[in-house]
């Protein structure tokens, strides 16, 4: 018997809605074809943004969108992407597939997309091949209400009022594709760059320093020690994959039992990373002023057969949904330090919530997890104690259940996933309620997925429980994610 005990009197903190954020890079068909088709496309759009995709993303209340990269960010020069489209500079996207980037989706288009989504923009600026002046003027272009030559260009391009963009990343993966820097060097660069990113009237910037790759704890220590007082956030990147080496990654839809548990065990590792990087941050920032910004996470499989290897297009199955549930539950539980997280990468790239093919679109199992979890946004995370057994195969084992709980406006939301590949979990949930209990569940075979012809994977109402004042008893199917709402 598994037991979950929720104690609403014990608060962990407020779940920043930005834990449910997304990331979109100029990579493959994420921006072009996925989010943006241009005004002249036969695919229904508003100012070039695909209407179906915008509606799908609004439905899960995307709170923040990171752009333009990724590795692309450190080769991106924002001035190439403003002004009349026909005269914008062309470049070759050397990071991703060597395709021509015509810069038709630039700053104004990104801010228009965020307007349509009703989300906050998060811009990653170019440190690797850019300059301090370039970043400073991008901030000025977007945020200054003054009358300068830079701002007059904004006016000339059709935007009178500043946008007031708050979230700024100073480089991306500066330890790798963003310049192969040492932490000491990057810490100094960060200090210099952030100095000239001004807080214009009405917008106090939230400055995010490039943080570690996976378990590079030394990077975190050096950054916190040397630059902590100049930052609001420190990023962390960690992808979940299977296989003995990066080159031998598994695929999205075809995997063994061992690979199923390998994937989930590796997803659960995110908790260790959040805790250990958080402990280092605590030494320098015990008040937890600086947010840990997990601005790239998700599954990374082999690309789908027959697709451009540089486009990172992969399908998405129930196993990916479990990976998402593991991450979102642990982000909720650590919301006292984790201030933002961005799934990579929204549409058609890596662990997407939406896939498109021409005019067709599908919602992935991961989209449904974000839908089930959306009530957690801005809620108060409360203590959620899980007693469960382990499930696994060979060397890969994981807790059978992952869960988190939050309270908002007197409503308790509990999200639970049964990570077992093949066995149901009998569960007693102890949580206060007045008898009004409802649920939705996402369940299916580990490789179940949606295609452009059929969408068998979708959440459904869950009524198969017995609720009495002592608890709620239920049986959770294998490979499933449940959201319960208790009043
Ligand atoms: O998301 C794909 C790539 O993964 C990003 O461009 C980079 O930041 C990371 O290595």
XYZ file of C-alpha atoms and ligand atoms in Angstrom:
497
model
C 0.000 0.000 0.000
C 1.283 3.466 -0.900
C 0.407 6.467 1.198
C 0.583 10.207 0.568
C -0.001 12.625 3.416
C -0.646 16.257 2.573
C -0.327 18.833 5.325
C -1.610 22.247 4.149
C -0.426 23.838 7.400
C 3.185 23.338 6.352
C 4.094 25.697 3.498
C 7.154 25.240 1.317
C 6.754 28.519 -0.566
C 4.861 29.970 -3.482
C 5.122 28.083 -6.762
C 6.283 30.727 -9.187
C 4.137 30.359 -12.307
C 7.385 30.559 -14.271
C 8.209 26.981 -13.222
C 5.825 26.133 -16.064
C 7.829 28.098 -18.630
C 9.003 27.094 -22.092
C 11.979 27.618 -24.363
C 11.973 28.281 -28.119
C 15.130 28.515 -30.160
C 15.831 29.198 -33.804
C 16.322 25.481 -34.259
C 14.712 23.175 -36.795
C 10.974 23.828 -37.073
C 10.465 25.347 -33.650
C 10.140 28.990 -34.685
C 9.704 28.716 -38.456
C 6.765 26.449 -39.246
C 6.038 25.722 -35.592
C 5.280 29.056 -33.976
C 5.584 31.389 -36.933
C 4.396 30.898 -40.509
C 4.261 34.514 -41.673
C 1.251 36.636 -42.550
C 1.017 35.280 -46.105
C 0.775 31.618 -45.098
C -2.396 29.648 -45.936
C -2.106 28.260 -42.385
C -4.423 30.338 -40.185
C -2.380 32.914 -38.324
C -2.543 36.249 -36.566
C 0.297 38.534 -37.563
C 2.212 35.465 -38.694
C 1.765 33.394 -35.506
C 0.016 30.041 -35.993
C -3.424 30.315 -34.452
C -3.684 26.604 -33.561
C -0.337 26.577 -31.771
C -0.991 29.852 -29.956
C -4.341 28.507 -28.740
C -2.744 25.240 -27.572
C -0.089 27.125 -25.634
C -2.581 29.552 -24.125
C -4.626 26.599 -22.904
C -1.760 25.441 -20.680
C -1.132 29.038 -19.584
C 2.472 29.333 -20.733
C 3.769 31.960 -18.301
C 7.186 32.759 -19.773
C 8.988 32.031 -23.038
C 12.761 31.978 -23.440
C 14.249 32.987 -26.820
C 16.262 33.107 -29.190
C 18.494 30.266 -27.890
C 20.208 28.089 -26.812
C 23.442 27.933 -28.679
C 21.865 30.117 -31.358
C 21.726 33.030 -28.896
C 25.494 33.435 -28.865
C 25.586 33.877 -32.634
C 22.470 36.036 -32.833
C 22.774 39.746 -33.476
C 19.471 41.388 -32.673
C 19.890 44.271 -35.093
C 19.804 41.747 -37.959
C 16.222 40.947 -36.993
C 14.556 44.374 -36.966
C 13.326 46.706 -39.688
C 11.755 45.817 -43.050
C 11.867 42.045 -43.478
C 13.039 42.139 -47.072
C 16.216 43.947 -46.081
C 17.064 41.894 -43.012
C 20.431 40.205 -43.010
C 20.645 36.539 -43.929
C 22.874 34.129 -42.071
C 23.542 30.411 -41.967
C 22.477 28.745 -38.734
C 25.725 26.911 -38.144
C 24.550 25.424 -34.868
C 21.458 23.785 -36.242
C 21.394 22.163 -39.649
C 23.242 24.874 -41.597
C 19.968 26.242 -42.923
C 19.503 29.836 -44.003
C 18.145 32.088 -41.277
C 16.508 35.071 -42.941
C 15.786 36.823 -39.650
C 12.126 37.266 -40.544
C 11.279 36.353 -36.966
C 13.069 38.930 -34.833
C 12.546 41.047 -31.762
C 9.204 42.584 -32.777
C 7.823 39.218 -33.846
C 8.901 37.572 -30.597
C 7.256 40.258 -28.523
C 4.112 39.925 -30.651
C 4.101 36.171 -29.964
C 4.420 36.820 -26.216
C 1.580 39.337 -26.433
C -0.664 36.772 -28.088
C 0.285 34.127 -25.526
C -0.093 36.538 -22.621
C 3.305 35.423 -21.309
C 6.454 37.146 -20.115
C 9.392 37.289 -22.548
C 12.782 36.017 -21.419
C 15.612 37.043 -23.757
C 19.040 35.439 -23.803
C 21.650 37.858 -25.069
C 24.814 37.167 -27.010
C 27.964 37.099 -24.905
C 29.951 34.530 -26.906
C 30.250 36.535 -30.139
C 28.551 39.765 -29.138
C 29.549 42.879 -27.273
C 28.524 44.665 -24.109
C 27.252 47.547 -26.227
C 25.120 45.226 -28.336
C 23.395 43.782 -25.296
C 23.047 47.157 -23.582
C 21.426 48.638 -26.690
C 19.041 45.695 -27.006
C 17.849 46.396 -23.473
C 17.572 50.086 -24.362
C 15.664 49.346 -27.582
C 13.140 47.268 -25.704
C 12.820 49.095 -22.420
C 13.761 52.756 -22.678
C 11.008 55.373 -22.715
C 13.611 58.052 -23.541
C 14.430 59.800 -26.800
C 17.680 58.303 -28.099
C 18.826 57.195 -31.523
C 18.356 53.564 -30.462
C 14.823 54.245 -29.265
C 14.013 56.211 -32.430
C 14.782 53.061 -34.417
C 12.105 51.319 -32.371
C 9.662 54.091 -33.171
C 10.585 53.892 -36.853
C 9.892 50.155 -36.725
C 6.373 50.764 -35.490
C 6.587 50.516 -31.719
C 6.209 53.697 -29.703
C 5.934 52.351 -26.136
C 8.724 50.341 -24.513
C 7.922 46.693 -23.927
C 9.537 46.517 -20.503
C 11.249 43.134 -20.821
C 12.250 41.993 -17.349
C 14.040 38.643 -17.794
C 17.495 38.740 -19.389
C 19.991 35.927 -19.697
C 23.620 36.980 -20.008
C 24.842 34.370 -22.491
C 23.916 30.717 -22.840
C 26.044 27.735 -21.893
C 29.092 29.964 -21.693
C 31.020 26.872 -20.551
C 30.271 25.270 -23.964
C 28.697 26.553 -27.172
C 28.516 30.041 -25.653
C 32.278 30.576 -25.656
C 33.970 27.659 -23.863
C 34.773 29.935 -20.950
C 36.206 29.072 -17.563
C 33.955 30.013 -14.619
C 36.404 32.646 -13.373
C 36.478 34.334 -16.773
C 32.724 34.135 -17.273
C 32.089 35.528 -13.779
C 34.052 38.641 -14.725
C 32.343 38.882 -18.095
C 28.974 38.546 -16.401
C 29.807 41.370 -13.993
C 30.809 43.617 -16.877
C 27.819 42.848 -19.115
C 25.219 43.220 -16.416
C 26.628 46.597 -15.371
C 25.520 48.211 -18.632
C 22.092 46.574 -18.784
C 20.151 49.438 -17.313
C 16.957 49.485 -15.338
C 14.948 51.964 -17.394
C 11.969 53.657 -15.725
C 9.215 51.153 -15.153
C 11.301 47.998 -15.598
C 13.634 46.521 -13.031
C 15.642 43.856 -14.822
C 15.929 40.295 -13.551
C 19.477 39.379 -14.561
C 20.226 35.698 -15.080
C 23.805 34.476 -15.130
C 24.820 31.392 -17.050
C 24.916 28.571 -14.560
C 26.295 25.058 -14.583
C 26.020 22.147 -16.911
C 24.451 19.259 -14.985
C 26.682 18.499 -11.982
C 29.416 21.091 -12.466
C 29.277 22.233 -8.841
C 32.544 24.133 -9.164
C 30.930 26.415 -11.763
C 28.139 27.219 -9.317
C 30.569 27.873 -6.482
C 32.756 30.226 -8.515
C 29.783 32.116 -9.961
C 28.121 32.532 -6.583
C 31.341 33.608 -4.908
C 32.470 36.078 -7.561
C 29.259 37.371 -9.076
C 26.409 36.351 -6.794
C 25.684 39.859 -5.602
C 25.166 41.022 -9.201
C 22.645 38.394 -10.221
C 18.963 37.652 -9.668
C 19.066 34.191 -11.157
C 21.541 31.442 -12.019
C 20.645 28.968 -14.739
C 20.986 25.177 -14.775
C 20.774 22.891 -17.804
C 20.120 19.184 -17.597
C 18.651 16.911 -20.258
C 17.332 13.395 -19.754
C 18.537 10.758 -22.145
C 19.291 7.036 -22.323
C 22.224 5.052 -23.608
C 25.858 4.577 -22.638
C 27.035 7.604 -24.630
C 25.495 10.727 -26.131
C 25.923 9.278 -29.626
C 24.094 6.084 -28.641
C 20.931 7.753 -27.374
C 17.697 5.794 -27.491
C 14.623 6.675 -29.498
C 11.347 8.217 -28.362
C 9.013 5.341 -29.208
C 11.037 2.143 -29.164
C 12.615 1.166 -25.851
C 13.086 -1.773 -23.534
C 11.845 -2.049 -19.970
C 15.346 -1.251 -18.788
C 15.478 1.861 -20.996
C 12.111 2.953 -19.656
C 13.413 2.899 -16.097
C 16.765 4.341 -17.151
C 14.949 7.366 -18.559
C 12.833 7.877 -15.456
C 15.743 7.337 -13.065
C 17.769 9.908 -14.955
C 14.844 12.347 -14.864
C 14.643 11.940 -11.099
C 18.294 12.956 -10.931
C 17.142 16.519 -11.454
C 16.184 16.558 -7.768
C 19.739 15.744 -6.704
C 21.016 18.546 -8.963
C 18.544 21.091 -7.628
C 19.348 20.151 -4.031
C 23.131 20.135 -4.413
C 23.419 23.294 -6.498
C 20.941 24.817 -4.050
C 23.156 23.883 -1.110
C 26.082 25.704 -2.709
C 23.866 28.707 -3.401
C 22.708 28.619 0.245
C 26.286 29.179 1.409
C 26.406 32.514 -0.388
C 22.720 33.368 -0.414
C 21.024 31.902 2.680
C 17.947 34.099 2.149
C 17.417 32.446 -1.248
C 17.237 35.803 -3.033
C 18.810 34.319 -6.168
C 16.557 32.022 -8.159
C 17.746 28.765 -9.659
C 16.548 29.028 -13.260
C 16.334 25.600 -14.900
C 15.996 27.126 -18.326
C 16.641 23.967 -20.343
C 15.283 20.582 -19.330
C 13.525 17.648 -20.941
C 14.086 14.423 -22.847
C 16.594 14.230 -25.672
C 16.180 11.208 -27.973
C 17.561 10.240 -31.354
C 15.870 12.297 -34.053
C 12.968 10.644 -35.856
C 14.116 8.554 -38.816
C 14.321 10.510 -42.047
C 14.464 13.938 -40.407
C 17.341 16.429 -40.479
C 19.693 15.444 -37.608
C 20.318 19.136 -36.971
C 16.625 19.786 -36.323
C 16.274 17.617 -33.186
C 12.751 16.539 -34.088
C 11.488 13.748 -31.857
C 8.165 12.116 -31.029
C 6.774 12.169 -27.529
C 5.197 9.255 -25.667
C 3.744 8.477 -22.247
C 7.279 7.839 -21.013
C 8.036 11.513 -21.769
C 4.869 12.477 -19.900
C 6.195 10.668 -16.823
C 9.504 12.526 -17.191
C 7.565 15.798 -17.232
C 5.548 14.828 -14.149
C 8.716 13.887 -12.250
C 10.272 17.268 -13.080
C 7.240 19.429 -12.379
C 6.548 17.714 -9.070
C 10.113 18.228 -7.895
C 10.193 21.837 -9.087
C 7.047 22.436 -7.017
C 8.645 20.829 -3.973
C 11.744 23.009 -4.353
C 9.956 26.231 -5.198
C 11.799 27.995 -2.402
C 14.880 28.005 -4.661
C 13.698 27.174 -8.180
C 12.190 30.372 -9.590
C 11.796 29.432 -13.240
C 12.039 26.366 -15.462
C 11.775 26.187 -19.244
C 10.999 22.963 -21.059
C 13.024 22.492 -24.239
C 11.563 23.308 -26.712
C 7.828 24.092 -27.101
C 7.181 22.979 -30.719
C 8.830 20.380 -32.988
C 12.136 20.213 -31.069
C 13.110 17.815 -28.246
C 10.390 17.358 -25.585
C 7.750 19.479 -27.248
C 4.236 20.081 -26.049
C 3.056 20.542 -29.638
C 4.137 18.979 -32.947
C 3.214 20.306 -36.378
C 3.341 18.994 -39.927
C 2.251 21.505 -42.525
C -1.131 22.737 -41.411
C -1.648 19.841 -38.987
C -0.902 19.958 -35.270
C -0.997 17.495 -32.398
C -0.815 17.811 -28.628
C 1.798 15.531 -27.103
C 1.390 13.569 -23.848
C 3.690 16.193 -22.297
C 1.163 18.912 -23.192
C -1.414 16.998 -21.167
C 0.880 16.912 -18.130
C 1.281 20.696 -18.272
C -2.498 20.919 -18.545
C -2.999 18.704 -15.468
C -0.457 20.672 -13.460
C -1.497 24.214 -14.378
C -3.496 24.738 -11.172
C -0.173 24.736 -9.296
C 0.860 28.034 -10.915
C 1.119 30.766 -8.258
C -0.271 28.409 -5.605
C 1.254 27.783 -2.179
C 3.290 24.561 -2.201
C 2.494 22.476 0.860
C 4.092 19.503 2.511
C 3.398 16.270 0.637
C 4.906 13.186 2.280
C 5.113 10.119 0.048
C 5.481 6.556 1.343
C 6.042 4.189 -1.553
C 8.103 1.276 -2.802
C 10.660 1.150 -5.585
C 10.081 -0.032 -9.128
C 12.638 -0.737 -11.816
C 14.629 -3.139 -13.899
C 18.280 -4.145 -13.724
C 20.411 -1.253 -12.472
C 17.631 1.338 -12.835
C 15.239 1.891 -9.937
C 13.008 4.740 -8.940
C 10.320 5.568 -6.392
C 7.051 4.235 -7.689
C 5.202 7.443 -6.899
C 6.156 11.058 -7.419
C 3.855 13.757 -6.065
C 3.431 17.373 -5.029
C 0.621 19.425 -3.538
C -0.416 23.055 -3.458
C -3.210 25.219 -2.146
C -4.841 28.239 -3.737
C -8.105 29.943 -2.756
C -9.031 27.067 -0.454
C -8.571 24.451 -3.177
C -5.941 21.746 -2.786
C -4.315 20.308 -5.926
C -2.390 17.054 -5.637
C -0.508 15.682 -8.650
C 0.730 12.089 -8.512
C 2.405 9.872 -11.072
C 2.749 6.105 -10.984
C 6.128 5.456 -12.560
C 5.671 1.707 -12.788
C 5.702 0.453 -16.345
C 3.287 -2.361 -15.714
C 1.700 -2.451 -12.259
C -1.093 -0.403 -10.715
C -0.506 1.331 -7.375
C -3.012 1.105 -4.554
C -2.904 4.481 -2.856
C -4.379 6.172 0.179
C -4.203 9.938 0.055
C -4.573 11.645 3.391
C -5.513 15.257 2.863
C -8.175 17.483 4.389
C -11.296 17.959 2.305
C -14.986 18.623 2.710
C -16.018 15.866 0.353
C -15.741 17.736 -2.913
C -13.101 15.760 -4.779
C -12.535 15.554 -8.534
C -9.766 14.247 -10.718
C -8.321 13.954 -14.211
C -5.918 11.267 -15.331
C -3.492 10.713 -18.185
C -2.683 7.025 -18.676
C -1.438 4.759 -21.399
C 1.180 2.307 -22.501
C 4.706 3.721 -22.046
C 5.104 4.121 -25.803
C 1.589 5.450 -26.425
C 1.671 8.676 -28.398
C -0.352 10.895 -30.663
C 0.036 11.156 -34.409
C -1.276 13.601 -36.972
C -3.998 11.083 -37.778
C -5.091 10.020 -34.297
C -4.730 11.264 -30.728
C -5.382 8.308 -28.418
C -3.420 9.898 -25.563
C -5.476 12.483 -23.721
C -6.482 13.146 -20.149
C -9.887 12.001 -18.956
C -12.046 12.475 -15.863
C -11.040 10.206 -12.979
C -13.848 9.079 -10.694
C -12.614 5.704 -9.537
C -11.897 6.634 -5.910
C -13.538 6.397 -2.516
C -13.376 9.554 -0.429
C -14.124 9.559 3.267
C -12.970 11.905 6.039
C -9.899 9.707 6.676
C -8.596 9.696 3.176
C -9.089 9.033 -0.481
C -8.488 5.478 -1.665
C -7.760 4.722 -5.269
C -5.835 2.542 -7.645
C -3.491 4.361 -9.971
C -2.875 2.579 -13.299
C 0.693 1.921 -14.442
C 2.412 4.735 -16.314
C -0.116 7.380 -15.371
C -0.370 10.942 -14.106
C -3.262 12.044 -11.922
C -4.380 15.488 -10.778
C -6.808 15.561 -7.879
C -8.659 18.674 -6.786
C -9.930 18.765 -3.205
C -12.172 21.347 -1.617
O 18.108 22.742 -26.683
C 19.120 22.400 -27.579
C 20.482 22.905 -27.147
O 20.843 22.276 -25.962
C 20.576 24.363 -26.826
O 20.755 25.156 -27.938
C 21.758 24.435 -25.925
O 21.684 25.489 -25.002
C 21.775 23.065 -25.260
O 23.004 22.478 -25.309
